Amino acid sequence: MSTAQTATLYERLGGEEGIATIVRTFYDRVLNDPLLQPFFRHTDMKRQRRHQTQFLIYATGGAPRYTGATMKKAHEGLGIRHRHFDAVLHHLADALRHHHVEEEVIAEITKRLEPLRAEVVEAE
Ligand code: HEM
């Protein structure tokens, strides 16, 4: 994808502010899902939201300000399975839809996040 198209993707989500709003919706859905709730029992959600916002800004071609741990390190030892990864992507797509993001853009974001599956999932 060219730089111009990448910038458009970030802008189409409403920039930093739009992304922060989407992340809030996304986490509300994740935390309401009994399959995922146990993973976040001990997580400081305020910090987590901030990180996830930065991460999505990065993934969509905004300013690369994500300075957290690598995806592999951040999820090490959590026992995340494919069904958890699928559920998280599903909630993200749902949150994007809720904020009227076009299907084409949702598909592009999903495509960019899919390669992280190998780093995040550690159990069949
Ligand atoms: C595309 C998929 C994913 C992305 C982009 C992502 C991104 C992130 C980021 C940026 C952090 C913060 C790292 C840090 O603090 O330095 C994080 C932490 C975390 N993620 Fe994910 N994640 C993904 C999938 C998942 C899945 C499938 C689960 C499990 C259901 C999960 C559970 C967690 C938990 C529990 C933490 C916090 C660990 C702690 O409390 O310190 N993540 N993730």
Tab-separated table of C-alpha atoms and ligand atoms in Angstrom:
chain	number	residue	atom	x	y	z
A	1	MET	CA	0.000	0.000	0.000
A	2	SER	CA	1.335	3.460	-0.873
A	3	THR	CA	1.921	6.167	1.728
A	4	ALA	CA	-1.020	8.216	0.437
A	5	GLN	CA	-3.391	5.256	0.785
A	6	THR	CA	-2.034	4.487	4.258
A	7	ALA	CA	-2.621	8.064	5.411
A	8	THR	CA	-6.156	7.872	4.036
A	9	LEU	CA	-6.872	4.778	6.128
A	10	TYR	CA	-5.792	6.594	9.320
A	11	GLU	CA	-7.814	9.651	8.329
A	12	ARG	CA	-10.855	7.568	7.433
A	13	LEU	CA	-10.992	6.367	11.036
A	14	GLY	CA	-11.143	9.981	12.177
A	15	GLY	CA	-7.465	10.328	13.093
A	16	GLU	CA	-6.234	9.955	16.655
A	17	GLU	CA	-9.532	11.075	18.195
A	18	GLY	CA	-11.631	8.741	16.044
A	19	ILE	CA	-9.361	5.825	16.822
A	20	ALA	CA	-9.545	6.487	20.574
A	21	THR	CA	-13.360	6.420	20.360
A	22	ILE	CA	-13.333	3.161	18.394
A	23	VAL	CA	-10.952	1.599	20.932
A	24	ARG	CA	-13.369	2.456	23.761
A	25	THR	CA	-16.234	0.699	21.941
A	26	PHE	CA	-13.939	-2.229	21.116
A	27	TYR	CA	-12.892	-2.785	24.752
A	28	ASP	CA	-16.458	-2.454	26.032
A	29	ARG	CA	-17.305	-5.374	23.733
A	30	VAL	CA	-14.233	-7.407	24.675
A	31	LEU	CA	-14.954	-6.977	28.391
A	32	ASN	CA	-18.574	-8.018	27.915
A	33	ASP	CA	-17.527	-11.276	26.250
A	34	PRO	CA	-17.301	-14.129	28.805
A	35	LEU	CA	-14.763	-15.893	26.564
A	36	LEU	CA	-12.331	-12.955	26.868
A	37	GLN	CA	-13.113	-11.436	30.291
A	38	PRO	CA	-10.717	-13.711	32.249
A	39	PHE	CA	-7.696	-12.447	30.280
A	40	PHE	CA	-8.237	-8.893	31.467
A	41	ARG	CA	-8.918	-9.546	35.161
A	42	HIS	CA	-5.590	-8.065	36.255
A	43	THR	CA	-5.071	-5.559	33.475
A	44	ASP	CA	-4.973	-1.814	34.043
A	45	MET	CA	-7.531	-0.970	31.333
A	46	LYS	CA	-6.674	2.719	31.203
A	47	ARG	CA	-3.095	1.918	30.286
A	48	GLN	CA	-4.251	-0.864	27.977
A	49	ARG	CA	-6.618	1.459	26.083
A	50	ARG	CA	-3.837	3.945	25.581
A	51	HIS	CA	-1.519	1.270	24.225
A	52	GLN	CA	-4.153	-0.158	21.939
A	53	THR	CA	-4.948	3.312	20.593
A	54	GLN	CA	-1.282	3.860	19.835
A	55	PHE	CA	-1.069	0.460	18.251
A	56	LEU	CA	-4.033	1.054	15.941
A	57	ILE	CA	-2.692	4.458	14.976
A	58	TYR	CA	0.514	2.701	14.017
A	59	ALA	CA	-1.301	-0.114	12.152
A	60	THR	CA	-3.292	2.391	10.114
A	61	GLY	CA	-0.361	4.593	9.143
A	62	GLY	CA	-0.628	7.441	11.641
A	63	ALA	CA	2.381	8.660	13.600
A	64	PRO	CA	4.402	5.618	14.731
A	65	ARG	CA	4.329	6.361	18.448
A	66	TYR	CA	3.758	2.844	19.765
A	67	THR	CA	6.511	2.195	22.316
A	68	GLY	CA	5.111	-0.782	24.204
A	69	ALA	CA	6.421	-4.328	24.291
A	70	THR	CA	6.563	-6.430	21.122
A	71	MET	CA	3.355	-8.334	20.435
A	72	LYS	CA	5.033	-11.634	21.306
A	73	LYS	CA	6.314	-10.347	24.647
A	74	ALA	CA	3.066	-8.568	25.535
A	75	HIS	CA	1.067	-11.806	25.180
A	76	GLU	CA	3.580	-14.359	26.388
A	77	GLY	CA	2.246	-16.923	28.857
A	78	LEU	CA	-1.391	-15.829	28.541
A	79	GLY	CA	-2.411	-19.061	26.794
A	80	ILE	CA	-4.232	-17.282	23.978
A	81	ARG	CA	-5.866	-19.651	21.470
A	82	HIS	CA	-7.084	-19.126	17.934
A	83	ARG	CA	-10.680	-18.729	19.121
A	84	HIS	CA	-9.620	-15.855	21.396
A	85	PHE	CA	-7.773	-14.143	18.567
A	86	ASP	CA	-10.823	-14.619	16.284
A	87	ALA	CA	-13.116	-13.167	18.962
A	88	VAL	CA	-10.879	-10.102	19.435
A	89	LEU	CA	-10.786	-9.405	15.676
A	90	HIS	CA	-14.544	-9.910	15.538
A	91	HIS	CA	-15.115	-7.315	18.291
A	92	LEU	CA	-12.780	-4.882	16.591
A	93	ALA	CA	-14.647	-5.233	13.253
A	94	ASP	CA	-17.930	-4.788	15.151
A	95	ALA	CA	-16.650	-1.645	16.872
A	96	LEU	CA	-15.498	-0.235	13.510
A	97	ARG	CA	-18.916	-1.008	11.980
A	98	HIS	CA	-20.630	0.657	14.937
A	99	HIS	CA	-18.712	3.834	14.069
A	100	HIS	CA	-19.724	3.585	10.389
A	101	VAL	CA	-16.315	2.620	9.024
A	102	GLU	CA	-16.655	1.192	5.491
A	103	GLU	CA	-16.356	-2.586	5.015
A	104	GLU	CA	-13.410	-2.063	2.689
A	105	VAL	CA	-11.461	-0.268	5.427
A	106	ILE	CA	-12.420	-2.917	8.011
A	107	ALA	CA	-11.128	-5.625	5.665
A	108	GLU	CA	-7.844	-3.739	5.232
A	109	ILE	CA	-7.305	-3.353	8.998
A	110	THR	CA	-8.146	-7.022	9.598
A	111	LYS	CA	-5.647	-7.989	6.894
A	112	ARG	CA	-2.935	-5.952	8.600
A	113	LEU	CA	-3.587	-7.446	12.028
A	114	GLU	CA	-3.913	-11.058	10.877
A	115	PRO	CA	-0.107	-11.651	10.655
A	116	LEU	CA	0.103	-10.920	14.415
A	117	ARG	CA	-1.813	-14.142	15.057
A	118	ALA	CA	1.459	-16.085	14.928
A	119	GLU	CA	2.964	-13.867	17.668
A	120	VAL	CA	-0.078	-13.683	19.937
A	121	VAL	CA	-1.511	-17.231	19.777
A	122	GLU	CA	0.544	-19.816	21.645
A	123	ALA	CA	-1.872	-22.730	22.051
A	124	GLU	CA	-4.021	-24.542	19.524
B	1	HEM	C1	-4.408	-8.244	16.635
B	1	HEM	C2	-4.468	-8.679	17.847
B	1	HEM	C3	-3.917	-7.980	19.065
B	1	HEM	C4	-3.267	-6.782	19.189
B	1	HEM	C5	-2.912	-5.766	18.114
B	1	HEM	C6	-2.971	-6.604	20.595
B	1	HEM	C7	-2.306	-5.511	21.136
B	1	HEM	C8	-1.909	-5.408	22.444
B	1	HEM	C9	-1.105	-4.338	22.982
B	1	HEM	C10	-0.605	-3.134	22.201
B	1	HEM	C11	-0.898	-4.598	24.292
B	1	HEM	C12	-0.123	-3.733	25.295
B	1	HEM	C13	1.323	-4.135	25.334
B	1	HEM	C14	2.074	-3.326	26.393
B	1	HEM	O1	1.501	-3.016	27.437
B	1	HEM	O2	3.218	-2.996	26.154
B	1	HEM	C15	-1.585	-5.845	24.596
B	1	HEM	C16	-1.644	-6.444	25.834
B	1	HEM	C17	-2.533	-7.453	26.163
B	1	HEM	N1	-3.275	-8.202	25.291
B	1	HEM	FE1	-3.347	-7.973	23.297
B	1	HEM	N2	-3.443	-7.691	21.289
B	1	HEM	C18	-4.035	-8.551	20.395
B	1	HEM	C19	-4.646	-9.742	20.673
B	1	HEM	C20	-4.959	-10.187	21.944
B	1	HEM	C21	-5.789	-11.336	22.260
B	1	HEM	C22	-6.410	-12.278	21.233
B	1	HEM	C23	-5.869	-11.410	23.624
B	1	HEM	C24	-6.611	-12.407	24.465
B	1	HEM	C25	-7.872	-12.514	24.465
B	1	HEM	C26	-5.090	-10.303	24.159
B	1	HEM	C27	-4.914	-10.032	25.505
B	1	HEM	C28	-4.046	-9.091	26.012
B	1	HEM	C29	-3.800	-8.897	27.432
B	1	HEM	C30	-4.465	-9.663	28.575
B	1	HEM	C31	-2.855	-7.856	27.527
B	1	HEM	C32	-2.317	-7.193	28.793
B	1	HEM	C33	-1.316	-7.968	29.519
B	1	HEM	C34	-1.083	-7.207	30.808
B	1	HEM	O3	-2.009	-7.166	31.635
B	1	HEM	O4	-0.026	-6.615	30.948
B	1	HEM	N3	-4.548	-9.589	23.118
B	1	HEM	N4	-2.179	-6.304	23.448
